[in-house]
CSV table of C-alpha atoms in Angstrom, one decimal:
chain,number,residue,atom,x,y,z
A,257,MET,CA,40.0,-13.3,22.3
A,258,GLY,CA,40.2,-17.1,22.3
A,259,GLY,CA,39.0,-17.2,25.9
A,260,ALA,CA,36.0,-15.1,25.0
A,261,ALA,CA,35.0,-17.4,22.1
A,262,GLY,CA,35.4,-20.4,24.4
A,263,PHE,CA,33.2,-18.7,27.0
A,264,VAL,CA,30.3,-18.2,24.5
A,265,ARG,CA,30.1,-21.7,23.1
A,266,PRO,CA,29.5,-23.6,26.4
A,267,ARG,CA,26.9,-21.0,27.3
A,268,GLN,CA,25.1,-21.6,24.0
A,269,ALA,CA,25.3,-25.4,24.5
A,270,ALA,CA,24.0,-25.2,28.0
A,271,GLY,CA,21.2,-22.9,27.0
A,272,ALA,CA,20.2,-25.3,24.1
A,273,GLY,CA,20.3,-28.3,26.4
A,274,PHE,CA,18.1,-26.5,29.0
A,275,PHE,CA,15.5,-25.6,26.3
A,276,LEU,CA,15.3,-29.1,25.1
A,277,LYS,CA,14.7,-30.4,28.6
A,278,MET,CA,12.1,-27.7,29.2
A,279,LEU,CA,10.3,-28.5,26.0
A,280,PHE,CA,10.1,-32.2,26.8
A,281,LEU,CA,8.8,-31.5,30.4
A,282,LEU,CA,6.3,-29.0,29.2
A,283,LEU,CA,4.8,-31.4,26.6
A,284,LEU,CA,4.8,-34.2,29.2
A,285,CYS,CA,3.5,-32.4,32.2
A,286,ARG,CA,1.4,-29.5,31.1
A,287,HIS,CA,-1.7,-31.3,32.3
A,288,VAL,CA,-0.6,-31.5,35.9
A,289,ASP,CA,-2.1,-28.2,36.9
A,290,SER,CA,-4.0,-26.0,34.5
A,291,HIS,CA,-3.6,-23.0,36.8
A,292,CYS,CA,0.2,-23.0,36.5
A,293,LYS,CA,1.3,-20.4,33.9
A,294,ILE,CA,4.9,-21.4,33.7
A,295,LEU,CA,4.5,-21.3,29.9
A,296,ARG,CA,4.0,-17.6,30.0
A,297,CYS,CA,7.4,-17.2,31.8
A,298,ASN,CA,9.1,-19.5,29.2
A,299,SER,CA,7.6,-17.4,26.3
A,300,MET,CA,8.9,-14.1,27.9
A,301,TYR,CA,12.4,-15.6,28.3
A,302,VAL,CA,12.5,-16.9,24.8
A,303,ALA,CA,11.4,-13.5,23.4
A,304,SER,CA,14.1,-11.7,25.5
A,305,MET,CA,16.8,-14.1,24.2
A,306,SER,CA,16.0,-13.4,20.6
A,307,ASP,CA,17.7,-10.0,20.6
A,308,LEU,CA,21.0,-10.9,22.3
A,309,ARG,CA,23.6,-9.2,20.0
A,310,GLY,CA,26.6,-7.0,20.3
A,311,PRO,CA,29.3,-6.5,23.0
A,312,ASN,CA,26.9,-6.4,26.0
A,313,ARG,CA,25.5,-9.8,25.2
A,314,SER,CA,26.7,-11.4,28.5
A,315,ALA,CA,25.0,-8.7,30.6
A,316,ALA,CA,21.8,-9.0,28.5
A,317,TYR,CA,21.9,-12.7,29.1
A,318,CYS,CA,22.0,-12.3,32.8
A,319,ASN,CA,19.2,-9.7,32.7
A,320,ALA,CA,17.0,-12.2,30.8
A,321,LEU,CA,17.7,-14.9,33.4
A,322,ARG,CA,16.8,-12.6,36.3
A,323,SER,CA,13.6,-11.7,34.6
A,324,TYR,CA,12.9,-15.4,34.1
A,325,SER,CA,13.6,-16.1,37.7
A,326,ARG,CA,11.3,-13.3,39.0
A,327,CYS,CA,8.5,-14.6,36.8
A,328,THR,CA,8.8,-18.1,38.2
A,329,ARG,CA,8.8,-16.7,41.8
A,330,ARG,CA,5.4,-15.0,41.0
A,331,MET,CA,4.1,-18.4,39.9
A,332,ALA,CA,5.4,-20.3,43.0
A,333,ARG,CA,2.0,-20.6,44.6
A,334,THR,CA,-0.1,-21.7,41.6
A,335,CYS,CA,2.6,-24.0,40.2
A,336,ARG,CA,3.4,-25.9,43.4
A,337,GLY,CA,3.9,-29.6,42.5
A,338,ASP,CA,4.3,-28.9,38.8
A,339,LEU,CA,7.3,-30.8,37.5
A,340,ALA,CA,7.8,-28.4,34.6
A,341,TYR,CA,7.8,-25.4,37.0
A,342,HIS,CA,10.3,-27.0,39.4
A,343,SER,CA,12.6,-28.0,36.5
A,344,ALA,CA,12.5,-24.4,35.2
A,345,VAL,CA,13.5,-23.0,38.6
A,346,HIS,CA,16.4,-25.4,39.0
A,347,GLY,CA,17.5,-24.8,35.4
A,348,ILE,CA,17.6,-21.1,35.9
A,349,GLU,CA,19.7,-21.4,39.1
A,350,ASP,CA,22.2,-23.7,37.2
A,351,LEU,CA,22.5,-21.2,34.3
A,352,MET,CA,23.0,-18.2,36.6
A,353,VAL,CA,25.8,-20.0,38.4
A,354,GLN,CA,27.4,-21.2,35.1
A,355,HIS,CA,27.5,-17.6,33.7
A,356,GLY,CA,28.3,-15.7,37.0
A,357,CYS,CA,25.0,-13.9,37.1
A,358,SER,CA,24.0,-12.2,40.4
A,359,ARG,CA,20.6,-12.7,41.8
A,360,GLU,CA,20.1,-9.0,42.1
A,361,GLY,CA,20.4,-6.6,39.3
A,362,PRO,CA,18.6,-5.2,36.2
A,363,THR,CA,16.2,-7.3,34.3
A,364,SER,CA,15.1,-7.4,30.6
A,365,PRO,CA,12.3,-4.8,29.8
A,366,PRO,CA,9.1,-6.5,28.7
A,367,ARG,CA,8.7,-6.8,25.0
A,368,PRO,CA,5.7,-4.9,23.5
A,369,PRO,CA,3.1,-7.2,22.1
A,370,GLN,CA,3.6,-7.8,18.3
A,371,PRO,CA,0.6,-7.3,16.0
A,372,PRO,CA,-0.5,-10.5,14.3
A,373,ALA,CA,0.5,-11.0,10.7
A,374,PRO,CA,-2.3,-10.3,8.3
A,375,ASP,CA,-4.3,-13.4,7.5
A,376,PRO,CA,-5.9,-13.4,4.0
A,377,GLN,CA,-8.5,-15.9,5.3
A,378,ALA,CA,-9.5,-13.4,8.0
A,379,PHE,CA,-10.0,-10.6,5.6
A,380,GLY,CA,-13.3,-8.9,6.1
A,381,SER,CA,-15.7,-9.2,3.2
A,382,LEU,CA,-15.4,-5.5,2.3
A,383,ASP,CA,-11.6,-5.7,2.2
A,384,PHE,CA,-11.7,-9.0,0.3
A,385,CYS,CA,-13.9,-7.3,-2.3
A,386,ASP,CA,-11.3,-4.5,-2.9
A,387,TYR,CA,-8.9,-6.1,-5.4
A,388,GLU,CA,-6.1,-3.6,-5.0
A,389,LYS,CA,-6.0,-4.1,-1.2
A,390,ARG,CA,-6.3,-7.9,-1.5
A,391,PHE,CA,-3.4,-8.0,-4.1
A,392,ALA,CA,-1.2,-5.7,-2.0
A,393,VAL,CA,-1.6,-8.0,1.1
A,394,LYS,CA,-0.8,-11.1,-0.9
A,395,HIS,CA,2.1,-9.7,-3.0
A,396,GLY,CA,3.3,-6.6,-1.2
A,397,ARG,CA,2.9,-4.4,-4.3
A,398,PRO,CA,0.2,-2.8,-6.4
A,399,PRO,CA,-1.3,-4.8,-9.3
A,400,LEU,CA,-0.4,-4.3,-12.9
A,401,TYR,CA,-3.1,-3.3,-15.4
A,402,GLN,CA,-3.9,-3.8,-19.1
A,403,HIS,CA,-6.1,-1.8,-21.6
A,404,CYS,CA,-8.3,-3.0,-24.5
A,405,ALA,CA,-10.8,-1.0,-26.6
A,406,THR,CA,-13.1,-1.4,-29.6
A,407,PHE,CA,-14.6,1.5,-31.5
A,408,GLY,CA,-15.6,2.6,-35.0
A,409,ASP,CA,-15.5,0.1,-37.8
A,410,PRO,CA,-14.7,-1.7,-35.4
A,411,HIS,CA,-11.1,-1.2,-34.6
A,412,VAL,CA,-9.6,-3.3,-31.8
A,413,ARG,CA,-6.7,-2.3,-29.6
A,414,THR,CA,-5.7,-5.5,-27.7
A,415,PHE,CA,-4.3,-5.9,-24.2
A,416,HIS,CA,-0.9,-6.3,-26.0
A,417,ASP,CA,-1.2,-2.9,-27.9
A,418,GLU,CA,-1.8,-4.6,-31.2
A,419,PHE,CA,-4.3,-2.8,-33.5
A,420,HIS,CA,-6.6,-4.4,-36.0
A,421,THR,CA,-9.5,-3.2,-38.2
A,422,CYS,CA,-12.1,-5.9,-38.4
A,423,ARG,CA,-15.1,-6.9,-40.6
A,424,VAL,CA,-16.5,-9.0,-37.8
A,425,GLU,CA,-20.2,-9.0,-38.6
A,426,GLY,CA,-22.5,-10.7,-36.0
A,427,SER,CA,-21.6,-11.5,-32.4
A,428,TRP,CA,-17.9,-11.9,-31.3
A,429,PRO,CA,-16.5,-12.3,-27.8
A,430,LEU,CA,-14.3,-9.4,-26.6
A,431,LEU,CA,-13.5,-11.1,-23.3
A,432,ASP,CA,-14.2,-14.6,-21.9
A,433,ASN,CA,-12.4,-15.3,-18.7
A,434,ASN,CA,-13.1,-16.6,-15.1
A,435,TYR,CA,-14.6,-13.2,-14.1
A,436,LEU,CA,-16.0,-11.5,-17.1
A,437,PHE,CA,-17.7,-12.2,-20.4
A,438,ALA,CA,-18.1,-9.4,-23.0
A,439,GLN,CA,-19.6,-9.7,-26.4
A,440,ALA,CA,-20.0,-7.2,-29.3
A,441,THR,CA,-22.6,-7.6,-32.1
A,442,SER,CA,-21.8,-5.7,-35.3
A,443,TYR,CA,-23.7,-4.7,-38.4
A,444,PRO,CA,-22.7,-3.3,-41.8
A,445,VAL,CA,-22.4,0.4,-41.8
A,446,ALA,CA,-23.4,0.7,-45.5
A,447,LYS,CA,-24.9,-1.6,-48.1
A,448,GLY,CA,-22.2,-3.5,-50.0
A,449,SER,CA,-19.4,-2.2,-47.6
A,450,ASN,CA,-17.0,-4.4,-45.7
A,451,ALA,CA,-17.1,-1.9,-42.9
A,452,THR,CA,-19.1,-2.8,-39.8
A,453,ALA,CA,-19.9,-1.1,-36.5
A,454,THR,CA,-20.9,-2.3,-33.1
A,455,GLY,CA,-24.7,-2.0,-32.5
A,456,LYS,CA,-25.0,-4.1,-29.2
A,457,LEU,CA,-22.8,-4.9,-26.2
A,458,THR,CA,-23.4,-7.6,-23.7
A,459,ILE,CA,-21.2,-7.7,-20.5
A,460,ILE,CA,-21.6,-10.4,-17.8
A,461,PHE,CA,-19.9,-10.1,-14.4
A,462,LYS,CA,-19.7,-13.6,-13.2
A,463,ASN,CA,-20.8,-14.6,-9.7
A,464,MET,CA,-18.3,-14.1,-6.9
A,465,LYS,CA,-19.9,-15.4,-3.8
A,466,GLU,CA,-17.9,-13.2,-1.3
A,467,CYS,CA,-18.8,-10.1,-3.3
A,468,ILE,CA,-21.5,-10.0,-6.0
A,469,ASP,CA,-24.3,-11.9,-7.6
A,470,GLN,CA,-23.9,-12.5,-11.3
A,471,LYS,CA,-24.9,-9.3,-13.2
A,472,GLU,CA,-25.6,-8.7,-16.9
A,473,TYR,CA,-25.3,-5.3,-18.7
A,474,GLN,CA,-26.7,-4.7,-22.2
A,475,ALA,CA,-26.4,-1.7,-24.4
A,476,GLU,CA,-27.8,-1.1,-27.8
A,477,ILE,CA,-28.0,1.9,-30.2
A,478,ASP,CA,-30.1,4.6,-28.6
A,479,ASN,CA,-30.4,2.5,-25.4
A,480,LEU,CA,-27.5,3.0,-23.1
A,481,PRO,CA,-29.0,2.2,-19.6
A,482,ALA,CA,-27.4,3.2,-16.3
A,483,ALA,CA,-28.5,-0.1,-14.8
A,484,PHE,CA,-28.0,-3.8,-15.1
A,485,VAL,CA,-30.6,-5.9,-16.9
A,486,ASP,CA,-32.4,-6.7,-13.6
A,487,GLY,CA,-32.7,-3.0,-12.9
A,488,SER,CA,-30.1,-2.9,-10.1
A,489,VAL,CA,-27.1,-0.4,-10.1
A,490,ASN,CA,-24.7,-2.5,-8.0
A,491,GLY,CA,-23.6,-6.1,-7.3
A,492,GLY,CA,-26.5,-7.1,-5.1
A,493,GLU,CA,-27.3,-7.6,-1.5
A,494,ARG,CA,-24.0,-9.3,-0.5
A,495,PRO,CA,-21.7,-7.5,1.9
A,496,GLY,CA,-19.4,-6.6,-1.0
A,497,GLY,CA,-22.2,-5.6,-3.4
A,498,ASN,CA,-21.1,-2.1,-3.7
A,499,SER,CA,-17.8,-3.3,-5.2
A,500,LEU,CA,-19.7,-3.4,-8.5
A,501,THR,CA,-21.4,-0.1,-9.5
A,502,ILE,CA,-22.7,1.7,-12.6
A,503,HIS,CA,-22.1,5.5,-13.1
A,504,GLU,CA,-23.8,7.5,-15.9
A,505,ARG,CA,-21.3,10.0,-17.2
A,506,VAL,CA,-23.3,11.5,-20.0
A,507,PRO,CA,-27.0,10.5,-20.2
A,508,GLY,CA,-27.6,8.1,-23.1
A,509,ARG,CA,-24.0,8.5,-24.3
A,510,HIS,CA,-21.4,7.4,-21.8
A,511,VAL,CA,-21.7,4.9,-19.0
A,512,GLU,CA,-18.9,3.7,-16.7
A,513,ILE,CA,-19.0,0.4,-14.8
A,514,ARG,CA,-16.6,-0.1,-11.9
A,515,ALA,CA,-15.8,-3.6,-10.7
A,516,VAL,CA,-13.5,-2.9,-7.7
A,517,TYR,CA,-13.6,-6.5,-6.6
A,518,ILE,CA,-11.6,-7.5,-9.7
A,519,GLY,CA,-9.7,-4.2,-10.2
A,520,THR,CA,-11.6,-3.5,-13.5
A,521,THR,CA,-13.3,-0.4,-15.0
A,522,ILE,CA,-15.3,-0.5,-18.2
A,523,ALA,CA,-16.5,2.5,-20.3
A,524,VAL,CA,-19.4,2.1,-22.8
A,525,ARG,CA,-20.0,5.0,-25.2
A,526,GLN,CA,-22.4,5.8,-28.1
A,527,ALA,CA,-21.3,8.1,-30.9
A,528,GLY,CA,-23.6,8.4,-33.9
A,529,ARG,CA,-24.9,4.9,-34.8
A,530,GLN,CA,-22.2,2.9,-33.1
A,531,LEU,CA,-21.1,1.7,-29.7
A,532,SER,CA,-17.6,1.6,-28.3
A,533,PHE,CA,-16.1,-0.4,-25.5
A,534,SER,CA,-13.0,0.3,-23.3
A,535,ILE,CA,-11.6,-1.6,-20.4
A,536,ARG,CA,-8.9,-1.2,-17.8
A,537,ALA,CA,-8.4,-4.7,-16.3
A,538,ALA,CA,-6.0,-6.1,-13.7
A,539,GLU,CA,-3.5,-8.2,-15.5
A,540,GLU,CA,-4.2,-11.2,-13.3
A,541,VAL,CA,-7.9,-10.9,-14.3
A,542,ALA,CA,-7.3,-10.4,-18.0
A,543,ARG,CA,-5.1,-13.6,-18.1
A,544,SER,CA,-7.5,-15.8,-16.1
A,545,PHE,CA,-8.8,-18.0,-19.0
A,546,THR,CA,-8.3,-21.5,-20.3
A,547,GLU,CA,-7.3,-22.8,-23.7
A,548,GLU,CA,-11.0,-23.3,-24.6
A,549,GLN,CA,-11.5,-19.5,-24.1
A,550,ASP,CA,-8.9,-18.5,-26.6
A,551,LEU,CA,-11.2,-16.5,-29.0
A,552,GLN,CA,-11.2,-13.1,-27.4
A,553,LEU,CA,-10.7,-10.0,-29.5
A,554,CYS,CA,-9.1,-8.2,-26.5
A,555,VAL,CA,-6.5,-10.9,-26.2
A,556,GLY,CA,-5.7,-12.1,-29.8
A,557,GLY,CA,-7.3,-9.4,-31.9
A,558,CYS,CA,-9.4,-10.2,-34.9
A,559,PRO,CA,-8.8,-13.6,-36.6
A,560,PRO,CA,-6.6,-13.1,-39.7
A,561,SER,CA,-9.6,-13.9,-42.0
A,562,GLN,CA,-11.6,-11.0,-40.5
A,563,ARG,CA,-9.0,-8.3,-40.7
A,564,ILE,CA,-9.3,-5.4,-43.1
A,565,SER,CA,-6.2,-3.6,-44.3
A,566,ARG,CA,-7.0,0.1,-44.2
A,567,ASN,CA,-5.5,0.2,-47.7
A,568,GLN,CA,-8.8,-1.3,-48.8
A,569,GLY,CA,-10.5,1.9,-47.8
A,570,SER,CA,-8.9,3.5,-50.9
A,571,CYS,CA,-8.7,7.2,-51.4
A,572,SER,CA,-11.7,7.5,-53.7
A,573,GLY,CA,-15.2,6.3,-53.9
A,574,GLY,CA,-16.0,7.0,-50.3
A,575,ALA,CA,-19.1,8.8,-49.2
A,576,ILE,CA,-16.9,11.7,-48.0
A,577,PRO,CA,-13.6,12.6,-49.8
A,578,ALA,CA,-10.5,11.6,-47.9
A,579,GLU,CA,-9.2,15.2,-47.8
A,580,LYS,CA,-12.4,16.4,-46.1
A,581,ALA,CA,-12.3,13.4,-43.6
A,582,HIS,CA,-8.7,14.3,-42.9
A,583,LEU,CA,-9.7,17.9,-41.9
A,584,LEU,CA,-12.7,16.7,-39.8
A,585,CYS,CA,-10.6,14.2,-37.9
A,586,LYS,CA,-7.7,16.7,-37.4
A,587,GLU,CA,-10.1,18.9,-35.4
A,588,LYS,CA,-10.6,16.2,-32.8
A,589,LEU,CA,-7.3,14.3,-33.1
A,590,PRO,CA,-4.3,16.6,-33.7
A,591,VAL,CA,-1.8,13.7,-33.4
A,592,GLU,CA,-1.8,11.6,-36.6
A,593,ASP,CA,-1.7,8.3,-34.7
A,594,ILE,CA,-3.7,5.1,-35.2
A,595,TYR,CA,-6.8,6.8,-33.7
A,596,PHE,CA,-6.5,9.6,-36.3
A,597,GLN,CA,-5.9,7.1,-39.1
A,598,SER,CA,-8.9,5.0,-38.0
A,599,CYS,CA,-11.1,8.1,-37.9
A,600,VAL,CA,-10.3,9.0,-41.5
A,601,PHE,CA,-10.9,5.4,-42.6
A,602,ASP,CA,-14.3,5.3,-40.9
A,603,VAL,CA,-15.5,8.7,-42.1
A,604,VAL,CA,-14.5,7.9,-45.7
A,605,SER,CA,-16.1,4.5,-45.7
A,606,SER,CA,-19.3,5.3,-43.8
A,607,GLY,CA,-19.9,9.0,-44.7
A,608,ASP,CA,-20.8,9.5,-41.0
A,609,THR,CA,-18.9,12.3,-39.4
A,610,ASN,CA,-19.9,11.0,-35.9
A,611,PHE,CA,-17.1,8.5,-36.3
A,612,THR,CA,-14.8,11.4,-35.3
A,613,LEU,CA,-16.4,11.4,-31.9
A,614,ALA,CA,-16.0,7.6,-31.6
A,615,ALA,CA,-12.2,7.8,-32.2
A,616,HIS,CA,-11.9,10.8,-29.9
A,617,GLY,CA,-13.8,9.0,-27.1
A,618,ALA,CA,-11.6,5.9,-27.5
A,619,LEU,CA,-8.5,8.1,-27.2
A,620,GLU,CA,-9.8,9.7,-24.1
A,621,ASP,CA,-10.5,6.3,-22.6
A,622,ALA,CA,-7.0,5.2,-23.4
A,623,ARG,CA,-5.7,8.3,-21.8
A,624,MET,CA,-7.5,7.3,-18.6
A,625,PHE,CA,-7.1,3.5,-18.7
A,626,HIS,CA,-3.8,2.7,-20.3
A,627,PRO,CA,-1.2,2.0,-17.6
A,628,ASP,CA,1.7,3.3,-19.7
A,629,ALA,CA,1.3,6.9,-20.9
A,630,ARG,CA,4.2,6.4,-23.3
A,631,LYS,CA,2.1,3.9,-25.3
A,632,LEU,CA,-1.0,6.1,-25.5
A,633,HIS,CA,-0.3,6.9,-29.2
A,634,LEU,CA,0.3,4.0,-31.6
A,635,PHE,CA,1.6,4.6,-35.1
A,636,GLN,CA,1.3,2.3,-38.1
A,637,ASN,CA,2.3,2.9,-41.7
A,638,ASN,CA,-0.3,1.1,-43.6
A,639,ALA,CA,-3.3,3.4,-43.1
A,640,ALA,CA,-3.8,4.3,-46.7
A,641,CYS,CA,-6.8,6.6,-46.2
A,642,ALA,CA,-5.0,8.7,-43.7
A,643,HIS,CA,-1.9,9.0,-45.8
A,644,CYS,CA,-3.9,9.5,-48.9
A,645,GLY,CA,-5.9,12.2,-47.3
A,646,SER,CA,-2.7,13.9,-46.3
A,647,TYR,CA,-1.2,13.6,-49.7
A,648,LEU,CA,-4.3,14.9,-51.5
A,649,PHE,CA,-4.6,17.8,-49.0
A,650,PHE,CA,-0.9,18.6,-49.6
A,651,PHE,CA,-1.4,18.4,-53.4
A,652,PHE,CA,-4.4,20.7,-53.1
A,653,LEU,CA,-2.3,23.3,-51.2
A,654,LEU,CA,0.6,23.0,-53.6
A,655,THR,CA,-1.7,23.4,-56.6
A,656,THR,CA,-3.3,26.5,-55.0
A,657,ALA,CA,0.2,28.0,-54.4
A,658,VAL,CA,1.4,27.4,-57.9
A,659,VAL,CA,-1.7,28.9,-59.5
A,660,SER,CA,-1.5,31.9,-57.3
A,661,VAL,CA,2.0,32.8,-58.6
A,662,LEU,CA,1.4,32.2,-62.3
A,663,PRO,CA,0.7,35.3,-64.4
A,664,PRO,CA,-3.0,35.7,-65.5
A,665,HIS,CA,-3.9,34.9,-69.1
A,666,PHE,CA,-6.3,37.0,-70.9
């Protein structure tokens, strides 16, 4: 065993010395004759040496040397007078003598050409404008996604699954990052009420020179176009222009915008006299903003001064009684989660039964867009209107049951 170990180390040392000499000579003398392709032989030899493992290493080493020798013999005519070539020939003879390799025998099979590693810089424009493909090449895994939505009063579900009910009257940014800007403009749903609803949405897809021109989308009550402001339905004339497209799901009621180049899909809906906004965005895109862009309802939710506790909705004084709102919302939303609670709040405070459609549409968007199905339904304990509706409805049933069993009085 000791002899075998001693035999391998001199071979490795001799091989290393030979390579150093060859490298020096190649760098010094490669200009002697441009027709000499000795470098090709050297590359084949180095490639065959890279897989020398296991008990047959000595035989494989001799095979590699014989292949190297045959390659140099084929180069003899064009490499005559090339110092690097003649050094390689003599070096091969010395190594074959040192390791007892015969001149005749098997040789190393040629290695199949290896495909080049993917080069992100060489990505075609169409592939570059596909965010999922681009991310997979760069990171070796699919991207992560986040979901945000605004609907109804408005209620905001943030990228972090926080849920707020807001009184944000006027224009407020939903998103403001390196790729997207989205703004909602709200108005009071009833005179003297704190409740508001979104009446206008503005979404700007910022210029990305490899893929799209800057595009702006605007929606208002009773005007939900299936085109950008400039009348186009995609990202423009650039090679990746079709990585941004608009699709009309329900005419005048539901539009979907797909921004494949940033891994983002946006849904805009109208239900009654309000607009809703839902987005599925790549996590990397959602987080691409600076400290100056920190006011985003999708990121931080409503500012504390603009939040409404749903306890303020109260159980009485609404345009529609809470127990009736409870029944209406239950038809569309059987799970009494935050969407159901928001539905009851909105119907009670506004008197508009179309808010049941707004909450239902937001839940359907979350079902499609949220990356974690386990977090589809959120539950909070401070939705007074929803609980009050439940309690009143229960009290009504209890009273009816008691009266039905009491004896009649004449």
